[in-house]
Amino acid sequence: MSNTIDSLNTIRINQNGYSVRLPKYIAVLEEKPVYLYDTNDNLISEYQYPGLSYDEASGDNVYMIDLGDIPVGKYTLKCGGSSAGITVSDKPFEVLVNSLIKGLYYQRCGCELESRHAGIFTHKACHTAPAAVWEDRSQKKLVTGGWHDAGDYGKYVSPGAVTVGHMLYAYLLFADGCSDDVNIPETGNGTPDILNEARYELEWILKMQREDGAFYHKLTKDHFAPFIMPEDDTDPEYLIAPSHCATADAVAVLALASRIYKKFDPDFSYRTLKSALMGSEWLVANQNFKPYINPEGVMTGPYGDVNVIDELFWACCELFATTGKKAYLSEAERLFINAKDMDNDTTGNCIFKEMLKKQKTAAEEFRKRFPHWNIPKISGLNTTEFGWADVSGLGALCCLFCLKENAGPILYGDLKKDFLERSEKALSCVNESRYRTALAVEDYVWGSMLNVMNKAMTMTVDYLLTGNEDMRNGALSQIDYALGLNALDLSFVTGIGTRSVQNPHHRPSGADGIKAPVPGFVVGGPNNKWTYPETKERLKNTPAAKYYIDETQFADMNEVAIYWNSPMIFVTAFFNTI
Ligand code: 9MR
Ligand code: ZN
């Protein structure tokens, strides 16, 4: 046995259920028709067998159909010896948005999780001691709060900023889809809960700023904790090295926050803007860019990023949107243009000219030092990327939905064209997969779910711009994938679905003595690219889409992370408005 979760069921469904108003895709792995029955065992429909096709990523032979119009209710699908219960409902996405936001609440650090909010998943206040500055241990600062990043207890500025970015744009674009009451301590305070939860992280990001305006890259111990509860993890924590990428990400998200929170709390809005401006001044005055690498002796997540141009771009877009100062817009334009041709010095009068030069040198140096990282050459900003390393897409959202025509012909017209070209690629990826999964065979990396949700965000945005329903349905298929319509017959979201991940790499889930994992977490998903040797040993030549083990120790596939939850919040909030 190579994989502990091989499924014999030949019908694959969205285990959370289908919307009455949207396509209802299922996948079938048998050369037989499918029958739909109601709860009284009456046959409702028969779906012809259309022929199987070979799915390269999974090695499965499969066919997919849309069940079409079905009234709200519960049904059973049958095919050969397999059966699967499905639900069709009016609002299947609400529970998803809520539990994914609540998942972030469960990551809160520095406070107690009380049973009235956390149910059985309580813990005492954790990581409450002052942290020492790594380079000078005599300097200490109290920097509590924020979310634990993932299965570990580290807290990192860039991943946090990106996660909040997804949530704030979800609110900005789909306020009605961000259902409100998720039962967190702030519930009922007049601010929507998605913003309450995001603010918990923003308050921490504010504390990560040094007096000179720079932001520390991260706040972690020098090693990962064992599988203990967070309050038992009492070894010293450190404020580790300020970085350019962390600073630019913080500037961007704080500038964005300043606009969004203004009507709820003008003081907070002012604080975030002030901090963003201080950060941007530091960036202008300190252009000696060096990609972050862990200092000697630090073993926690690196989140190293060789390119800072996308972070600068996002920051300039948000600063312009918030302050209206033309200089930020011109700089964002120059960055957008220069990214198309980094080899020739088109930087002209760029404010960040020096920083871009340093980035070029650093990229060359890192390509030599770490050839296995496969650092690609920049050929234009990747306007459809929304991950922790490439944030160009967040800048694109600012241009497309906040600035619009005010962004001018380059950052509105050209950027939109670029975005729409890239989203066509996302859709063709969906159409090439027999499971309609937006991953090419080589895309099953550590955190493949980020690739899936990135593409889902991209197609959602394309639909908002064009009204193309193929794009909307492409995005929908990625939600289906995450919830069980996949080669593993497994929901990758804890607590959701009839066959969901049980043993995520998540310290509280492993240490709390409760059998069920903490609910509302998206795991990284199949990964046959950057795997542990023990994983290779177990899975050998298993196809990419099945390269997955639901066991705690396999962080390379089964870890959770805040920035895998948040793009799914964005997409499910959108579908919750339909
Ligand atoms: O999400 C990160 C992924 O893209 C990297 O390939 C991987 C290995 O460096 O690290 C992931 O991030 C982890 C971070 O370094 C530490 N906290 C847990 C994160 C999720 O696995
Ligand atoms: Zn903590």
Coordinates of C-alpha atoms and ligand atoms in Angstrom, one line a residue:
M1 CA 0.0 0.0 0.0
S2 CA 1.5 3.3 -1.0
N3 CA -1.1 5.7 0.0
T4 CA -3.3 5.5 3.1
I5 CA -6.3 7.1 1.4
D6 CA -6.9 5.4 -1.9
S7 CA -10.6 5.5 -2.5
L8 CA -12.7 2.7 -4.0
N9 CA -15.6 5.0 -4.6
T10 CA -15.8 5.7 -8.3
I11 CA -18.0 8.8 -8.0
R12 CA -16.3 12.1 -7.0
I13 CA -18.3 15.0 -5.8
N14 CA -18.1 18.4 -4.1
Q15 CA -18.7 16.9 -0.6
N16 CA -19.9 20.3 0.8
G17 CA -22.8 20.4 -1.7
Y18 CA -23.8 22.2 -4.8
S19 CA -25.5 25.6 -5.5
V20 CA -28.9 25.3 -7.0
R21 CA -27.9 28.1 -9.4
L22 CA -24.6 26.8 -10.6
P23 CA -23.2 23.8 -12.6
K24 CA -23.0 20.7 -10.5
Y25 CA -20.0 18.8 -11.8
I26 CA -19.2 15.3 -10.8
A27 CA -16.4 13.0 -11.9
V28 CA -16.9 9.2 -12.6
L29 CA -14.3 6.5 -12.9
E30 CA -16.4 3.8 -14.5
E31 CA -17.6 2.9 -17.9
K32 CA -21.2 3.1 -16.8
P33 CA -24.0 5.6 -16.7
V34 CA -24.9 7.5 -13.5
Y35 CA -28.3 7.5 -11.8
L36 CA -29.7 10.2 -9.5
Y37 CA -32.3 9.2 -6.8
D38 CA -34.2 11.3 -4.4
T39 CA -34.4 10.4 -0.6
N40 CA -37.4 8.1 -1.3
D41 CA -35.3 6.1 -3.8
N42 CA -37.2 7.5 -6.8
L43 CA -35.1 7.7 -9.9
I44 CA -34.9 11.4 -10.9
S45 CA -32.4 11.3 -13.8
E46 CA -30.1 9.0 -15.8
Y47 CA -26.9 10.4 -17.2
Q48 CA -25.5 8.6 -20.3
Y49 CA -22.0 7.2 -20.2
P50 CA -20.0 9.6 -22.4
G51 CA -16.7 7.6 -22.6
L52 CA -13.6 7.8 -20.3
S53 CA -10.6 10.0 -20.9
Y54 CA -7.1 9.7 -19.5
D55 CA -6.1 12.3 -16.8
E56 CA -2.4 12.7 -16.9
A57 CA -1.9 14.2 -13.5
S58 CA -3.6 11.4 -11.7
G59 CA -3.3 8.4 -14.1
D60 CA -7.1 8.0 -13.8
N61 CA -9.5 7.3 -16.6
V62 CA -12.4 9.5 -15.9
Y63 CA -15.5 11.3 -17.2
M64 CA -17.1 14.4 -16.0
I65 CA -20.6 15.7 -16.3
D66 CA -22.7 18.6 -15.1
L67 CA -25.8 17.2 -13.4
G68 CA -27.8 20.2 -14.6
D69 CA -30.8 21.8 -13.0
I70 CA -31.9 20.0 -9.9
P71 CA -34.1 21.5 -7.2
V72 CA -32.9 22.1 -3.7
G73 CA -32.7 18.8 -1.8
K74 CA -30.7 15.8 -0.9
Y75 CA -30.0 13.1 -3.5
T76 CA -28.0 9.9 -4.0
L77 CA -25.9 9.2 -7.1
K78 CA -25.3 5.6 -8.1
C79 CA -22.9 4.1 -10.6
G80 CA -22.1 0.4 -10.7
G81 CA -21.3 -0.5 -7.1
S82 CA -20.6 3.0 -5.9
S83 CA -22.9 5.6 -4.5
A84 CA -22.5 9.1 -3.2
G85 CA -24.9 11.4 -1.3
I86 CA -25.1 15.0 -2.6
T87 CA -26.8 18.1 -1.4
V88 CA -28.2 20.9 -3.6
S89 CA -28.9 24.1 -1.7
D90 CA -29.4 27.8 -1.9
K91 CA -26.3 28.9 0.0
P92 CA -23.6 26.2 0.1
F93 CA -20.8 28.8 0.2
E94 CA -21.8 30.5 3.4
V95 CA -20.6 27.8 5.7
L96 CA -17.3 27.7 3.8
V97 CA -16.6 31.5 4.1
N98 CA -17.5 31.3 7.7
S99 CA -15.3 28.3 8.6
L100 CA -12.3 29.5 6.6
I101 CA -12.4 32.9 8.5
K102 CA -12.9 31.1 11.7
G103 CA -9.9 29.0 10.9
L104 CA -7.8 32.2 11.1
Y105 CA -9.3 32.9 14.5
Y106 CA -8.0 29.5 15.6
Q107 CA -4.5 30.7 14.6
R108 CA -4.7 33.7 16.9
C109 CA -1.5 34.1 19.0
G110 CA -1.1 36.0 22.3
C111 CA -4.6 35.5 23.5
E112 CA -6.7 32.8 25.1
L113 CA -9.1 31.0 22.8
E114 CA -12.2 30.7 25.0
S115 CA -14.8 28.0 24.7
R116 CA -17.6 30.4 23.9
H117 CA -15.8 31.2 20.6
A118 CA -13.6 28.2 20.1
G119 CA -15.9 25.4 21.2
I120 CA -13.7 22.4 22.3
F121 CA -10.6 23.8 20.5
T122 CA -9.5 26.1 23.3
H123 CA -6.0 27.1 24.4
K124 CA -4.5 29.5 26.9
A125 CA -2.7 32.7 25.9
C126 CA 0.5 31.8 24.1
H127 CA 3.8 33.6 23.1
T128 CA 3.2 36.4 25.5
A129 CA 6.9 37.2 26.4
P130 CA 8.9 40.1 24.9
A131 CA 11.0 39.1 22.0
A132 CA 14.7 39.8 21.6
V133 CA 16.1 41.4 18.5
W134 CA 18.2 38.6 16.8
E135 CA 21.3 40.7 16.1
D136 CA 21.3 42.4 19.5
R137 CA 19.7 40.3 22.2
S138 CA 19.8 43.2 24.7
Q139 CA 17.0 44.9 22.8
K140 CA 13.6 43.5 23.6
K141 CA 10.2 44.4 22.5
L142 CA 6.7 43.1 23.3
V143 CA 5.2 42.1 20.0
T144 CA 2.2 39.9 20.8
G145 CA -0.8 39.1 18.7
G146 CA -1.1 38.0 15.0
W147 CA -1.8 34.6 13.6
H148 CA 0.4 31.5 13.8
D149 CA 1.5 31.2 10.2
A150 CA 0.7 27.6 9.6
G151 CA 1.3 24.3 11.3
D152 CA 4.2 26.0 13.1
Y153 CA 4.0 28.8 15.6
G154 CA 6.1 31.3 13.6
K155 CA 4.7 34.7 12.5
Y156 CA 5.9 36.2 9.3
V157 CA 5.1 39.6 7.9
S158 CA 4.9 38.9 4.1
P159 CA 2.6 35.9 4.4
G160 CA 0.5 37.8 6.9
A161 CA 0.2 40.8 4.7
V162 CA -0.8 38.7 1.7
T163 CA -3.4 36.8 3.7
V164 CA -5.0 40.1 4.9
G165 CA -4.8 41.4 1.3
H166 CA -6.9 38.5 0.1
M167 CA -9.4 39.2 2.9
L168 CA -9.6 42.9 2.4
Y169 CA -10.2 42.5 -1.4
A170 CA -12.8 39.8 -0.6
Y171 CA -14.6 42.4 1.5
L172 CA -14.1 45.2 -1.0
L173 CA -15.5 43.2 -3.9
F174 CA -17.9 40.8 -2.3
A175 CA -19.1 42.5 1.0
D176 CA -22.4 40.7 0.8
G177 CA -20.7 37.3 0.4
C178 CA -18.6 37.8 3.5
S179 CA -21.2 36.6 5.9
D180 CA -21.0 38.3 9.1
D181 CA -21.4 36.4 12.3
V182 CA -18.5 34.0 12.8
N183 CA -18.6 34.1 16.6
I184 CA -15.3 35.7 17.4
P185 CA -14.7 38.0 20.4
E186 CA -15.4 41.2 18.3
T187 CA -18.6 39.9 16.7
G188 CA -21.4 42.4 16.9
N189 CA -19.1 45.5 17.3
G190 CA -20.5 47.1 14.1
T191 CA -17.5 46.0 11.9
P192 CA -17.9 42.9 9.7
D193 CA -16.2 39.9 11.1
I194 CA -13.9 39.4 8.1
L195 CA -12.5 42.9 8.9
N196 CA -12.4 42.1 12.7
E197 CA -10.4 39.0 12.0
A198 CA -8.0 40.7 9.5
R199 CA -7.4 43.5 12.0
Y200 CA -6.1 41.0 14.5
E201 CA -3.2 40.4 12.1
L202 CA -2.9 44.1 11.1
E203 CA -2.4 45.2 14.7
W204 CA 0.5 42.7 14.9
I205 CA 2.0 43.9 11.6
L206 CA 2.0 47.4 13.0
K207 CA 4.1 46.2 16.0
M208 CA 6.6 44.6 13.6
Q209 CA 7.7 48.0 12.5
R210 CA 11.0 49.4 13.8
E211 CA 11.4 53.1 14.7
D212 CA 13.2 53.8 11.4
G213 CA 10.2 52.6 9.4
A214 CA 11.5 49.1 8.3
F215 CA 9.5 46.0 9.2
Y216 CA 11.1 42.9 10.6
H217 CA 10.8 39.9 8.4
K218 CA 9.5 37.5 11.0
L219 CA 9.0 36.8 14.7
T220 CA 9.9 33.2 15.4
K221 CA 12.1 31.0 17.6
D222 CA 15.4 29.8 16.2
H223 CA 13.8 26.3 15.6
F224 CA 10.4 24.8 15.0
A225 CA 8.6 23.7 18.2
P226 CA 7.7 20.0 18.8
F227 CA 4.1 19.0 18.6
I228 CA 3.0 20.8 21.8
M229 CA 0.2 23.3 22.5
P230 CA 1.1 26.9 21.8
E231 CA 1.0 28.0 25.5
D232 CA 3.6 25.3 26.2
D233 CA 6.0 26.7 23.6
T234 CA 7.9 29.0 25.8
D235 CA 11.4 29.1 24.3
P236 CA 12.6 32.6 23.4
E237 CA 11.2 34.2 20.3
Y238 CA 13.3 36.7 18.1
L239 CA 12.6 39.6 15.9
I240 CA 14.6 38.5 12.9
A241 CA 16.2 40.9 10.3
P242 CA 14.1 43.6 8.6
S243 CA 13.6 42.9 4.9
H244 CA 12.6 44.9 1.9
C245 CA 9.9 42.5 0.8
A246 CA 8.3 42.4 4.2
T247 CA 8.4 46.2 4.4
A248 CA 6.9 46.7 1.0
D249 CA 4.2 44.1 1.7
A250 CA 3.4 45.8 5.0
V251 CA 3.3 49.2 3.4
A252 CA 0.9 47.9 0.7
V253 CA -1.5 46.2 3.0
L254 CA -1.5 49.0 5.6
A255 CA -2.3 51.6 2.9
L256 CA -5.1 49.4 1.7
A257 CA -6.4 48.9 5.2
S258 CA -6.4 52.7 5.8
R259 CA -9.1 53.1 3.1
I260 CA -11.2 50.1 4.2
Y261 CA -11.3 50.7 7.9
K262 CA -11.8 54.5 7.6
K263 CA -15.6 54.4 8.0
F264 CA -15.4 51.9 10.9
D265 CA -12.5 53.4 12.9
P266 CA -10.9 56.6 11.6
D267 CA -8.1 56.4 14.3
F268 CA -7.1 53.0 13.2
S269 CA -7.2 54.1 9.6
Y270 CA -4.9 57.0 10.5
R271 CA -2.4 54.7 12.3
T272 CA -2.2 52.3 9.4
L273 CA -1.6 55.1 6.9
K274 CA 1.1 56.7 9.1
S275 CA 2.9 53.4 9.4
A276 CA 2.6 52.8 5.6
L277 CA 4.2 56.2 4.9
M278 CA 7.0 55.6 7.3
G279 CA 7.7 52.3 5.7
S280 CA 7.7 53.7 2.2
E281 CA 10.1 56.4 3.3
W282 CA 12.5 53.7 4.6
L283 CA 12.3 51.9 1.3
V284 CA 13.2 55.0 -0.7
A285 CA 16.1 55.8 1.7
N286 CA 17.4 52.2 1.9
Q287 CA 17.7 50.7 -1.5
N288 CA 20.4 48.2 -0.7
F289 CA 18.1 45.2 -1.5
K290 CA 19.2 41.8 -0.3
P291 CA 16.9 38.8 -0.6
Y292 CA 16.1 37.5 2.9
I293 CA 17.9 34.4 3.9
N294 CA 17.9 32.9 7.4
P295 CA 20.8 34.1 9.6
E296 CA 23.1 31.4 10.8
G297 CA 21.4 29.4 13.5
V298 CA 17.8 30.2 12.5
M299 CA 15.8 27.1 11.2
T300 CA 12.3 28.5 10.8
G301 CA 10.5 29.2 7.5
P302 CA 12.6 31.5 5.3
Y303 CA 10.0 33.0 2.9
G304 CA 13.0 34.2 0.9
D305 CA 12.1 36.2 -2.3
V306 CA 14.6 37.2 -4.9
N307 CA 12.3 39.8 -6.5
V308 CA 11.1 42.9 -4.8
I309 CA 9.7 44.7 -7.9
D310 CA 6.2 43.1 -7.4
E311 CA 6.1 44.1 -3.7
L312 CA 7.1 47.7 -4.7
F313 CA 4.4 47.7 -7.4
W314 CA 1.7 46.6 -5.0
A315 CA 2.8 49.2 -2.4
C316 CA 2.9 52.1 -5.0
C317 CA -0.6 51.2 -6.3
E318 CA -2.1 51.1 -2.8
L319 CA -0.3 54.3 -1.7
F320 CA -1.7 56.1 -4.8
A321 CA -5.2 54.8 -4.2
T322 CA -5.0 56.0 -0.6
T323 CA -3.2 59.3 -0.9
G324 CA -4.0 60.4 -4.5
K325 CA -0.3 61.5 -4.8
K326 CA 0.7 61.2 -8.5
A327 CA 4.3 60.3 -7.7
Y328 CA 3.1 56.9 -6.5
L329 CA 1.1 56.3 -9.7
S330 CA 4.0 57.3 -11.9
E331 CA 6.3 55.0 -10.0
A332 CA 3.9 52.0 -10.3
E333 CA 3.7 52.7 -14.0
R334 CA 7.5 52.7 -14.3
L335 CA 7.8 49.4 -12.4
F336 CA 5.1 47.8 -14.6
I337 CA 7.0 48.9 -17.7
N338 CA 10.5 48.0 -16.4
A339 CA 9.4 44.6 -15.4
K340 CA 9.0 43.8 -19.1
D341 CA 12.6 44.4 -19.8
M342 CA 14.8 44.1 -16.7
D343 CA 17.9 43.3 -18.8
N344 CA 17.9 46.7 -20.5
D345 CA 18.1 49.6 -18.2
T346 CA 14.8 51.1 -18.8
T347 CA 14.5 52.2 -15.2
G348 CA 15.1 55.8 -16.2
N349 CA 14.0 58.1 -13.4
C350 CA 12.5 55.3 -11.3
I351 CA 12.5 56.2 -7.6
F352 CA 13.5 52.6 -6.8
K353 CA 16.2 52.5 -9.6
E354 CA 18.9 51.5 -7.1
M355 CA 16.8 48.8 -5.6
L356 CA 16.0 47.3 -9.0
K357 CA 19.7 47.2 -9.9
K358 CA 20.4 45.3 -6.7
Q359 CA 17.6 42.9 -7.5
K360 CA 19.2 42.1 -10.8
T361 CA 22.6 41.4 -9.2
A362 CA 21.0 39.4 -6.4
A363 CA 19.0 37.3 -8.9
E364 CA 22.2 36.5 -10.9
E365 CA 24.0 35.6 -7.7
F366 CA 21.2 33.4 -6.3
R367 CA 20.9 31.6 -9.7
K368 CA 24.5 30.5 -9.3
R369 CA 24.3 29.8 -5.5
F370 CA 21.0 27.9 -5.6
P371 CA 20.6 26.5 -9.1
H372 CA 17.8 24.1 -7.9
W373 CA 15.6 27.1 -7.0
N374 CA 15.1 27.6 -10.8
I375 CA 14.7 31.4 -10.4
P376 CA 12.9 32.5 -13.5
K377 CA 13.8 35.6 -15.5
I378 CA 11.2 38.4 -15.0
S379 CA 9.3 39.1 -18.2
G380 CA 6.6 41.5 -17.1
L381 CA 4.8 41.5 -13.8
N382 CA 2.7 38.4 -13.3
T383 CA -0.6 40.2 -12.8
T384 CA -2.4 36.9 -12.0
E385 CA -0.1 35.9 -9.0
F386 CA -1.5 36.3 -5.5
G387 CA 0.9 34.3 -3.4
W388 CA 3.4 35.1 -0.6
A389 CA 6.3 35.4 -3.1
D390 CA 4.7 37.2 -6.0
V391 CA 2.1 39.8 -5.1
S392 CA 1.7 41.4 -8.5
G393 CA -1.9 40.3 -8.6
L394 CA -2.8 42.3 -5.5
G395 CA -1.4 45.4 -7.2
A396 CA -3.5 44.4 -10.3
L397 CA -6.7 44.2 -8.1
C398 CA -6.0 47.7 -6.9
C399 CA -5.7 49.0 -10.4
L400 CA -8.6 47.1 -11.8
F401 CA -11.1 47.7 -9.0
C402 CA -10.0 50.7 -6.9
L403 CA -8.2 53.0 -9.4
K404 CA -10.0 51.9 -12.6
E405 CA -9.7 54.8 -15.2
N406 CA -7.8 56.8 -12.7
A407 CA -4.9 54.3 -13.2
G408 CA -4.5 55.7 -16.7
P409 CA -4.0 53.8 -20.0
I410 CA -1.1 51.8 -18.9
L411 CA -2.2 50.5 -15.5
Y412 CA -5.8 50.2 -16.5
G413 CA -5.8 49.4 -20.2
D414 CA -2.6 47.6 -20.7
L415 CA -2.7 45.8 -17.4
K416 CA -6.2 44.6 -18.0
K417 CA -5.2 43.2 -21.3
D418 CA -2.3 41.5 -19.7
F419 CA -4.5 40.1 -17.0
L420 CA -7.1 38.7 -19.4
E421 CA -4.4 37.0 -21.5
R422 CA -3.0 35.3 -18.4
S423 CA -6.4 34.2 -17.2
E424 CA -7.0 32.5 -20.6
K425 CA -4.1 30.3 -19.6
A426 CA -5.7 29.4 -16.3
L427 CA -8.9 28.4 -18.1
S428 CA -7.0 26.2 -20.7
C429 CA -5.3 24.5 -17.8
V430 CA -8.7 23.6 -16.4
N431 CA -9.9 22.3 -19.8
E432 CA -6.8 20.2 -20.2
S433 CA -7.4 18.4 -16.9
R434 CA -10.0 15.6 -16.9
Y435 CA -10.9 16.6 -13.4
R436 CA -11.1 20.3 -14.3
T437 CA -8.2 21.0 -11.9
A438 CA -6.2 24.1 -12.7
L439 CA -2.9 22.4 -12.3
A440 CA -0.5 21.2 -15.0
V441 CA 1.3 17.9 -14.2
E442 CA 4.4 19.9 -13.1
D443 CA 2.4 22.2 -10.8
Y444 CA 2.1 19.8 -7.9
V445 CA 4.5 21.6 -5.6
W446 CA 4.7 22.3 -1.9
G447 CA 1.4 24.2 -1.4
S448 CA -0.1 23.2 -4.7
M449 CA -3.4 24.5 -3.3
L450 CA -2.0 28.0 -3.6
N451 CA -1.6 27.4 -7.4
V452 CA -5.2 26.1 -7.5
M453 CA -6.7 29.0 -5.5
N454 CA -4.5 31.5 -7.4
K455 CA -6.1 30.3 -10.7
A456 CA -9.5 30.3 -9.1
M457 CA -9.0 34.0 -8.0
T458 CA -7.8 34.8 -11.5
M459 CA -10.8 33.3 -13.2
T460 CA -13.1 34.9 -10.7
V461 CA -11.6 38.3 -11.5
D462 CA -11.8 37.6 -15.3
Y463 CA -15.5 36.8 -14.8
L464 CA -16.0 40.1 -13.0
L465 CA -14.3 42.0 -15.9
T466 CA -15.8 40.1 -18.8
G467 CA -18.9 38.2 -17.6
N468 CA -17.5 35.1 -19.3
E469 CA -19.3 32.2 -17.6
D470 CA -16.7 29.7 -18.6
M471 CA -14.3 31.6 -16.3
R472 CA -16.8 31.5 -13.5
N473 CA -17.3 27.8 -13.9
G474 CA -13.5 27.3 -14.1
A475 CA -13.2 29.0 -10.7
L476 CA -16.1 26.9 -9.4
S477 CA -14.2 23.7 -10.3
Q478 CA -11.3 24.7 -8.1
I479 CA -13.7 24.9 -5.1
D480 CA -15.0 21.5 -6.1
Y481 CA -11.5 20.2 -6.3
A482 CA -10.7 21.4 -2.8
L483 CA -13.9 19.8 -1.4
G484 CA -13.5 16.3 -2.8
L485 CA -13.9 16.3 -6.5
N486 CA -10.4 15.0 -7.1
A487 CA -8.3 11.9 -7.6
L488 CA -8.1 11.3 -3.9
D489 CA -11.8 11.6 -3.2
L490 CA -10.7 13.8 -0.3
S491 CA -11.8 17.2 1.0
F492 CA -8.7 19.3 1.6
V493 CA -10.5 21.5 4.1
T494 CA -10.6 20.2 7.7
G495 CA -14.1 19.8 9.2
I496 CA -15.8 20.1 5.8
G497 CA -17.1 17.1 3.8
T498 CA -17.8 13.5 4.4
R499 CA -14.2 12.3 3.7
S500 CA -11.9 15.1 4.8
V501 CA -8.3 15.5 5.9
Q502 CA -7.9 14.1 9.5
N503 CA -4.3 14.5 10.4
P504 CA -3.0 17.9 9.2
H505 CA 0.5 19.0 10.1
H506 CA -0.9 21.6 12.6
R507 CA 0.6 21.6 16.1
P508 CA -2.6 22.3 18.0
S509 CA -4.5 19.7 16.0
G510 CA -1.8 17.2 16.9
A511 CA -1.4 18.2 20.6
D512 CA -4.8 19.0 21.9
G513 CA -5.9 15.4 22.6
I514 CA -9.0 15.8 20.5
K515 CA -9.4 13.3 17.7
A516 CA -10.8 15.7 15.1
P517 CA -8.5 18.3 13.6
V518 CA -9.2 22.0 14.3
P519 CA -11.8 22.8 11.6
G520 CA -11.6 25.4 8.8
F521 CA -8.1 24.8 7.4
V522 CA -7.0 24.3 3.9
V523 CA -4.0 22.0 3.5
G524 CA -1.1 22.4 1.0
G525 CA -2.2 19.4 -1.0
P526 CA -0.4 16.9 -3.3
N527 CA 3.3 17.6 -3.8
N528 CA 5.6 15.4 -5.8
K529 CA 8.2 18.2 -6.5
W530 CA 9.8 19.3 -3.3
T531 CA 9.2 16.3 -1.0
Y532 CA 10.8 14.8 2.1
P533 CA 12.9 11.7 1.4
E534 CA 10.4 9.7 3.6
T535 CA 7.6 10.8 1.4
K536 CA 9.4 9.6 -1.7
E537 CA 10.1 6.4 0.1
R538 CA 6.4 5.9 0.8
L539 CA 4.9 7.1 -2.5
K540 CA 7.6 6.2 -5.0
N541 CA 6.1 6.8 -8.5
T542 CA 2.6 7.7 -7.4
P543 CA 1.1 10.1 -10.0
A544 CA 1.3 13.8 -9.0
A545 CA -2.3 14.4 -8.2
K546 CA -2.2 11.5 -5.7
Y547 CA 1.1 12.3 -4.1
Y548 CA -0.4 12.9 -0.7
I549 CA -0.4 11.2 2.7
D550 CA -2.9 12.3 5.4
E551 CA -0.4 11.9 8.3
T552 CA 0.8 14.5 10.7
Q553 CA 4.5 14.4 10.0
F554 CA 4.2 15.1 6.3
A555 CA 4.4 18.9 6.3
D556 CA 5.4 18.8 2.6
M557 CA 1.7 17.9 1.8
N558 CA -0.4 18.0 4.8
E559 CA 0.4 21.3 6.5
V560 CA -2.1 24.2 6.8
A561 CA -1.2 27.8 6.2
I562 CA -3.1 31.1 6.6
Y563 CA -2.4 32.1 2.9
W564 CA -4.0 28.8 1.7
N565 CA -7.2 29.7 3.6
S566 CA -7.4 33.3 2.4
P567 CA -7.6 32.9 -1.4
M568 CA -10.3 30.4 -0.8
I569 CA -12.1 33.0 1.3
F570 CA -11.9 35.4 -1.6
V571 CA -13.4 32.9 -4.1
T572 CA -16.1 31.4 -1.8
A573 CA -17.1 35.0 -0.8
F574 CA -17.6 35.6 -4.5
F575 CA -19.7 32.5 -5.0
N576 CA -21.7 33.4 -1.9
T577 CA -22.9 36.5 -3.7
I578 CA -24.5 34.5 -6.6
Ligands
9MR1 O1 4.4 27.8 1.6 C1 5.8 27.6 1.6 C2 6.2 26.9 0.3 O2 5.9 27.7 -0.8 C3 7.6 26.5 0.4 O3 7.9 25.6 -0.7 C4 7.9 25.7 1.7 C5 9.3 25.2 1.8 O4 10.2 26.3 2.0 O5 7.6 26.5 2.8 C6 6.2 26.9 2.8 O6 6.0 27.7 3.9 C7 6.1 27.1 5.2 C8 7.0 28.1 6.0 O7 8.3 28.1 5.5 C9 7.0 27.8 7.5 N1 5.7 27.7 8.0 C10 4.9 26.7 7.3 C11 4.8 27.0 5.8 C12 3.8 26.1 5.1 O8 4.3 24.8 4.9
ZN2 ZN 1.1 31.9 19.9

